[in-house]
Short mmCIF file of C-alpha atoms in Angstrom, two decimals:
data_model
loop_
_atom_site.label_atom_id
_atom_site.label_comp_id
_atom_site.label_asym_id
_atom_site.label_seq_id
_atom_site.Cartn_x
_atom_site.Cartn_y
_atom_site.Cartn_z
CA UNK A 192 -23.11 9.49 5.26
CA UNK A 193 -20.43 12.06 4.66
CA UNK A 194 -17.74 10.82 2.12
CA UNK A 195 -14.51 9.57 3.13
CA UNK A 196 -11.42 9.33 1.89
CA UNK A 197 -8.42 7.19 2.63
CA UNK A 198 -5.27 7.95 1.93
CA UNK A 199 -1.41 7.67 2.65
CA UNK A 200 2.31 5.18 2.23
CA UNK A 201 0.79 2.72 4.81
CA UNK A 202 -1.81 1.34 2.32
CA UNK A 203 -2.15 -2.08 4.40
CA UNK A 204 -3.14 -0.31 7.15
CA UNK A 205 -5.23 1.80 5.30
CA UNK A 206 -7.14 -0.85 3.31
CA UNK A 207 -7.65 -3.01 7.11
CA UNK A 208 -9.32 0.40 7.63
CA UNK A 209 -11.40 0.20 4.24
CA UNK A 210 -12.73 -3.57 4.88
CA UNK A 211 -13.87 -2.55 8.35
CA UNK A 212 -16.00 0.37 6.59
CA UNK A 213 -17.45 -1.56 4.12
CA UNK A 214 -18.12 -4.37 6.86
CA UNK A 215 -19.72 -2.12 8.79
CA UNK A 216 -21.88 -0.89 5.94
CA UNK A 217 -23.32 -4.02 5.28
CA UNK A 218 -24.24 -5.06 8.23
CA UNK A 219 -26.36 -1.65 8.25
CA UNK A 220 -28.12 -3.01 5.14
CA UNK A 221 -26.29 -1.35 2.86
CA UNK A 222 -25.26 -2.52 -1.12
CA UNK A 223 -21.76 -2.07 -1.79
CA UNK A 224 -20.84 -0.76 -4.94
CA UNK A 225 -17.30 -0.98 -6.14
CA UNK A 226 -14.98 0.93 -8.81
CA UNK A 227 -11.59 0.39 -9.37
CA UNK A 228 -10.14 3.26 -11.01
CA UNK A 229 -13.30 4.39 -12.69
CA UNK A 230 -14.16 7.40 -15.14
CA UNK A 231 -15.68 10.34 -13.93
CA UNK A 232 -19.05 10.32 -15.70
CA UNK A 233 -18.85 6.61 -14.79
CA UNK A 234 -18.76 7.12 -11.04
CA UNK A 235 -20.99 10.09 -11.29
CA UNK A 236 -23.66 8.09 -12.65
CA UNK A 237 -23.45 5.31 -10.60
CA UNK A 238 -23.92 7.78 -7.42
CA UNK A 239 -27.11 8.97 -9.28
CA UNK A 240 -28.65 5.46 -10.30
CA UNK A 241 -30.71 3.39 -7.95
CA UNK A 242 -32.00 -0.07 -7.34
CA UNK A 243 -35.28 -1.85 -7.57
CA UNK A 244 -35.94 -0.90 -4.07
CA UNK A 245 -33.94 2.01 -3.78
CA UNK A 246 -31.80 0.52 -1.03
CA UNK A 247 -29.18 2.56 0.87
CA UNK A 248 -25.83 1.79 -0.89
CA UNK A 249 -22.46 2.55 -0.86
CA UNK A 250 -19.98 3.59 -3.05
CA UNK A 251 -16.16 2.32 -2.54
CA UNK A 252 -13.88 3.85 -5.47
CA UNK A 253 -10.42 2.63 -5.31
CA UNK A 254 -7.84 4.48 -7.11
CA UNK A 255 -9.62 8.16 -8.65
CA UNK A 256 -8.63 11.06 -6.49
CA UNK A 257 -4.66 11.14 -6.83
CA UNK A 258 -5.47 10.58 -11.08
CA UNK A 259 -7.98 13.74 -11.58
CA UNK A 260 -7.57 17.08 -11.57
CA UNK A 261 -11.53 17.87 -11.93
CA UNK A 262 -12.66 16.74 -8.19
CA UNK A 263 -15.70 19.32 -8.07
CA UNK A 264 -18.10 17.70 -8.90
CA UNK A 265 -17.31 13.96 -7.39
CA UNK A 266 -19.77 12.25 -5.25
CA UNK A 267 -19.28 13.56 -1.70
CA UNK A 268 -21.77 11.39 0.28
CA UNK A 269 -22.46 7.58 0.77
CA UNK A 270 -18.59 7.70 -0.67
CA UNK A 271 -15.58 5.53 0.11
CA UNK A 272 -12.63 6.79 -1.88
CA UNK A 273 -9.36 4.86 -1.58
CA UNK A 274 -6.04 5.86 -2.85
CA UNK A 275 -3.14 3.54 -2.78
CA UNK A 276 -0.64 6.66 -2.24
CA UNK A 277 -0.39 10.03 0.26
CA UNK A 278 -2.84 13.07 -2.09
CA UNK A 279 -0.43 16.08 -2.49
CA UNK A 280 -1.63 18.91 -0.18
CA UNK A 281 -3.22 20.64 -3.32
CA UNK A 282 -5.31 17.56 -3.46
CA UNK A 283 -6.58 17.50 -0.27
CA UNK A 284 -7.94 21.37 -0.19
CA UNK A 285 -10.19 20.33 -3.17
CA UNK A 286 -11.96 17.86 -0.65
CA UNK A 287 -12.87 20.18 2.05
CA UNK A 288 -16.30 18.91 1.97
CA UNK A 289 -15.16 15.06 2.35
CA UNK A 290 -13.65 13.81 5.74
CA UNK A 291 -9.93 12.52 4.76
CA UNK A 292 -7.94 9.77 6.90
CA UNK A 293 -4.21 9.81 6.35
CA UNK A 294 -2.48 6.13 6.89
CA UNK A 295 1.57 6.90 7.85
CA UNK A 296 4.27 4.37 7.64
CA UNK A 297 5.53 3.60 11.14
CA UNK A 298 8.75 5.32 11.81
CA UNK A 299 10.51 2.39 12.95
CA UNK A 300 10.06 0.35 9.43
CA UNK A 301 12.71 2.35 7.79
CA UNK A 302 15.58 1.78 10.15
CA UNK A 303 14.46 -1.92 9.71
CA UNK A 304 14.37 -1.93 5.53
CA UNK A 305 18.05 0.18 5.90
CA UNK A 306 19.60 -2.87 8.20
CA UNK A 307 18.48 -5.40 5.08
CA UNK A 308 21.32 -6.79 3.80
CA UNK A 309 23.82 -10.14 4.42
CA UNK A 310 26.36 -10.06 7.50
CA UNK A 311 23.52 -8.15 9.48
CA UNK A 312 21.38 -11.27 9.97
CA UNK A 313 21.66 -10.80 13.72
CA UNK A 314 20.80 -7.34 14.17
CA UNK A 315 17.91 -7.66 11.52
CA UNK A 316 16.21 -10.53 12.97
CA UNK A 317 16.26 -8.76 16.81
CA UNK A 318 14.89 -5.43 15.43
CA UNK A 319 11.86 -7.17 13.08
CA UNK A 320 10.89 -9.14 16.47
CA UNK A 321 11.27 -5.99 18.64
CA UNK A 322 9.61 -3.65 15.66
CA UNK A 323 5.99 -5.10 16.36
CA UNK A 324 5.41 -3.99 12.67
CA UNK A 325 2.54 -6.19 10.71
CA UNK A 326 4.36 -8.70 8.86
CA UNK A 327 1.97 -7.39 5.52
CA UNK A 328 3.84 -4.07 5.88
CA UNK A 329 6.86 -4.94 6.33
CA UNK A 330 6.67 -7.42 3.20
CA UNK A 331 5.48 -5.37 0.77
CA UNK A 332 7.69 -2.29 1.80
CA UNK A 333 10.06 -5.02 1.39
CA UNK A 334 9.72 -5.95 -1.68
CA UNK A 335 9.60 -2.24 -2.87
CA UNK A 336 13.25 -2.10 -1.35
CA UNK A 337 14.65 -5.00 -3.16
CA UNK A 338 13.03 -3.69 -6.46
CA UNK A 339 15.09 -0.42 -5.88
CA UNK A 340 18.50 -2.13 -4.76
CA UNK A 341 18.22 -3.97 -7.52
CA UNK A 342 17.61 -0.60 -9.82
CA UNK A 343 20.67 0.85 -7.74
CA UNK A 344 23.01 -2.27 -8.26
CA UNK A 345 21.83 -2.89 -12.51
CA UNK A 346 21.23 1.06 -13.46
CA UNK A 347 22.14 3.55 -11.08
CA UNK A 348 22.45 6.38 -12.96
CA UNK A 349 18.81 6.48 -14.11
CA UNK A 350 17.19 6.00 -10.44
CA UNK A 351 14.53 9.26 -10.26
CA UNK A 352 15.13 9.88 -6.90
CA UNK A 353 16.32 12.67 -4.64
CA UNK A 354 20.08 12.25 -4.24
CA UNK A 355 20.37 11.28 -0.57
CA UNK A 356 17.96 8.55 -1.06
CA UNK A 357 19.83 7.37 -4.58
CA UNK A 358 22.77 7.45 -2.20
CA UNK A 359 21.45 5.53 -0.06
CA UNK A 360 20.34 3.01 -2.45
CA UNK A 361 23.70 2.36 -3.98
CA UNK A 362 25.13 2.00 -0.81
CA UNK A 363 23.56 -0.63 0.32
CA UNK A 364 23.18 -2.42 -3.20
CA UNK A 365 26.52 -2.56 -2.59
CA UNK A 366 26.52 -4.75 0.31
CA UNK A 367 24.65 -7.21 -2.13
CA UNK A 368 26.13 -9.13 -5.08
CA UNK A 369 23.58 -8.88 -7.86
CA UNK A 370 23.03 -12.69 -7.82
CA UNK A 371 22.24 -12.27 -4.25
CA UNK A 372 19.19 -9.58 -5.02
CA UNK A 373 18.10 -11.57 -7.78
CA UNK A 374 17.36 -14.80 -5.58
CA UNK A 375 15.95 -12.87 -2.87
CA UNK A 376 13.65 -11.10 -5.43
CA UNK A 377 12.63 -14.64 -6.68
CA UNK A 378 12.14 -15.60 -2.93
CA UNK A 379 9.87 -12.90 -2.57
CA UNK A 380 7.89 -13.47 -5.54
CA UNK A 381 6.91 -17.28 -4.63
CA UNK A 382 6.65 -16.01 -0.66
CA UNK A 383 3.56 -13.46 -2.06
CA UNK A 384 2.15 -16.50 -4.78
CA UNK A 385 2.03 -18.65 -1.59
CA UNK A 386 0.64 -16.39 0.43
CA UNK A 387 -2.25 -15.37 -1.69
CA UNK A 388 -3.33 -19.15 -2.77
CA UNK A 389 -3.31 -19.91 1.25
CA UNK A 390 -0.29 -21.73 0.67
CA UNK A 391 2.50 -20.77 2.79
CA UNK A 392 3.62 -23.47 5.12
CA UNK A 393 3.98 -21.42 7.63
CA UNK A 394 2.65 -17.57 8.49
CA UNK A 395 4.15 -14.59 6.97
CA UNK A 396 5.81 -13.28 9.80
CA UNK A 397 7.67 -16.86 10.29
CA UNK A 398 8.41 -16.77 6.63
CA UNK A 399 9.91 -13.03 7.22
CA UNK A 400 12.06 -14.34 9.81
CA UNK A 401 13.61 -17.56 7.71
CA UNK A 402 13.93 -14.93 4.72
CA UNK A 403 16.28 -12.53 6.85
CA UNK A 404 18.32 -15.70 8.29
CA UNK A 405 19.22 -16.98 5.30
CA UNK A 406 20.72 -13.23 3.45
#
């Protein structure tokens, strides 16, 4: 199997697309192996090694490409590499030999996370239902925002950010007292804890909705 690679900013989309691979692999018979954010001479031997039986296997290493310069010498068959971020174009000539799937954001999320903030509850709540956006997106992009309002609104001067998108920022921080970011931080925080222990009373996309109509 030629390696893969997975990359991109719409990492829930692109790790559906990694759990369909790996599904797919096993039901050919083959053993997944997994590395999170492995050494080199760590992942090269554990392409080399093989099993009792020498059964077909897998590799799926999460996290290596975007933190390595060296990539000549990386596995480049029976290879699932996943990176949680887009690989710089200098990244991706290195891999000429691998076959590289790029995961985009959806151009409509951003209007969406821009139209987050109180007196807009309306507006917000029509384009999230008319967006069609996976409610897993949308929440973690989410919470990503409200980390970076809150930046803006506690430390602006020290956001690292190109200056129309620091502008940006503090503009609509301001739209937000900083109690108000700080709760629906919190809310977001026991929203993900209660979605992960299977304990949300509702689904995420309903719990997306009550979020926005209560900002």
């Amino acid at each position: 199997m030629k390696g893969i690679v997975l990359h991109g900013e719409n990492t829930v989309a692109s790790r559906q697309k990694l759990n369909t691979l790996i599904d797919e692999f096993k039901k050919k018979g083959y053993e997944i192996i997994r590395l999170d954010e492995p050494k080199q001479d760590e992942l090269i031997l554990k392409s080399r090694s093989t099993g009792l039986f020498e059964e077909n296997k897998c590799l799926v290493v999460e996290r290596f490409i975007s933190g390595n310069k060296d990539l000549e010498e990386i596995p480049e068959s029976d290879v699932i590499y996943w990176e949680n971020r887009q690989l710089t174009p200098a990244t991706v000539k290195k891999l000429v030999n691998l076959s590289l799937q790029e995961f985009k954001l959806p151009s409509t999320l951003f209007p969406l996370l821009d139209n987050v903030y109180p007196s807009n509850i309306q507006r917000l709540l029509t384009m999230y239902k008319e967006s069609n956006l996976e409610p897993e997106l949308v929440f973690a992009m989410l919470a990503r925002t409200i980390r970076l309002l809150l930046w803006a609104k506690l430390d602006p001067s020290s956001l690292s950010l190109p200056s129309w998108q620091a502008g940006k920022l503090k503009s609509q921080a301001s739209k937000f007292t900083e109690l108000q970011l700080r709760d629906l931080h919190t809310k977001l925080l026991k929203i993900d804890h209660a979605s992960k222990t299977s304990k949300l009373p509702e689904d995420l996309s309903s719990s997306l909705e009550l979020l926005f109509a209560n900002l």
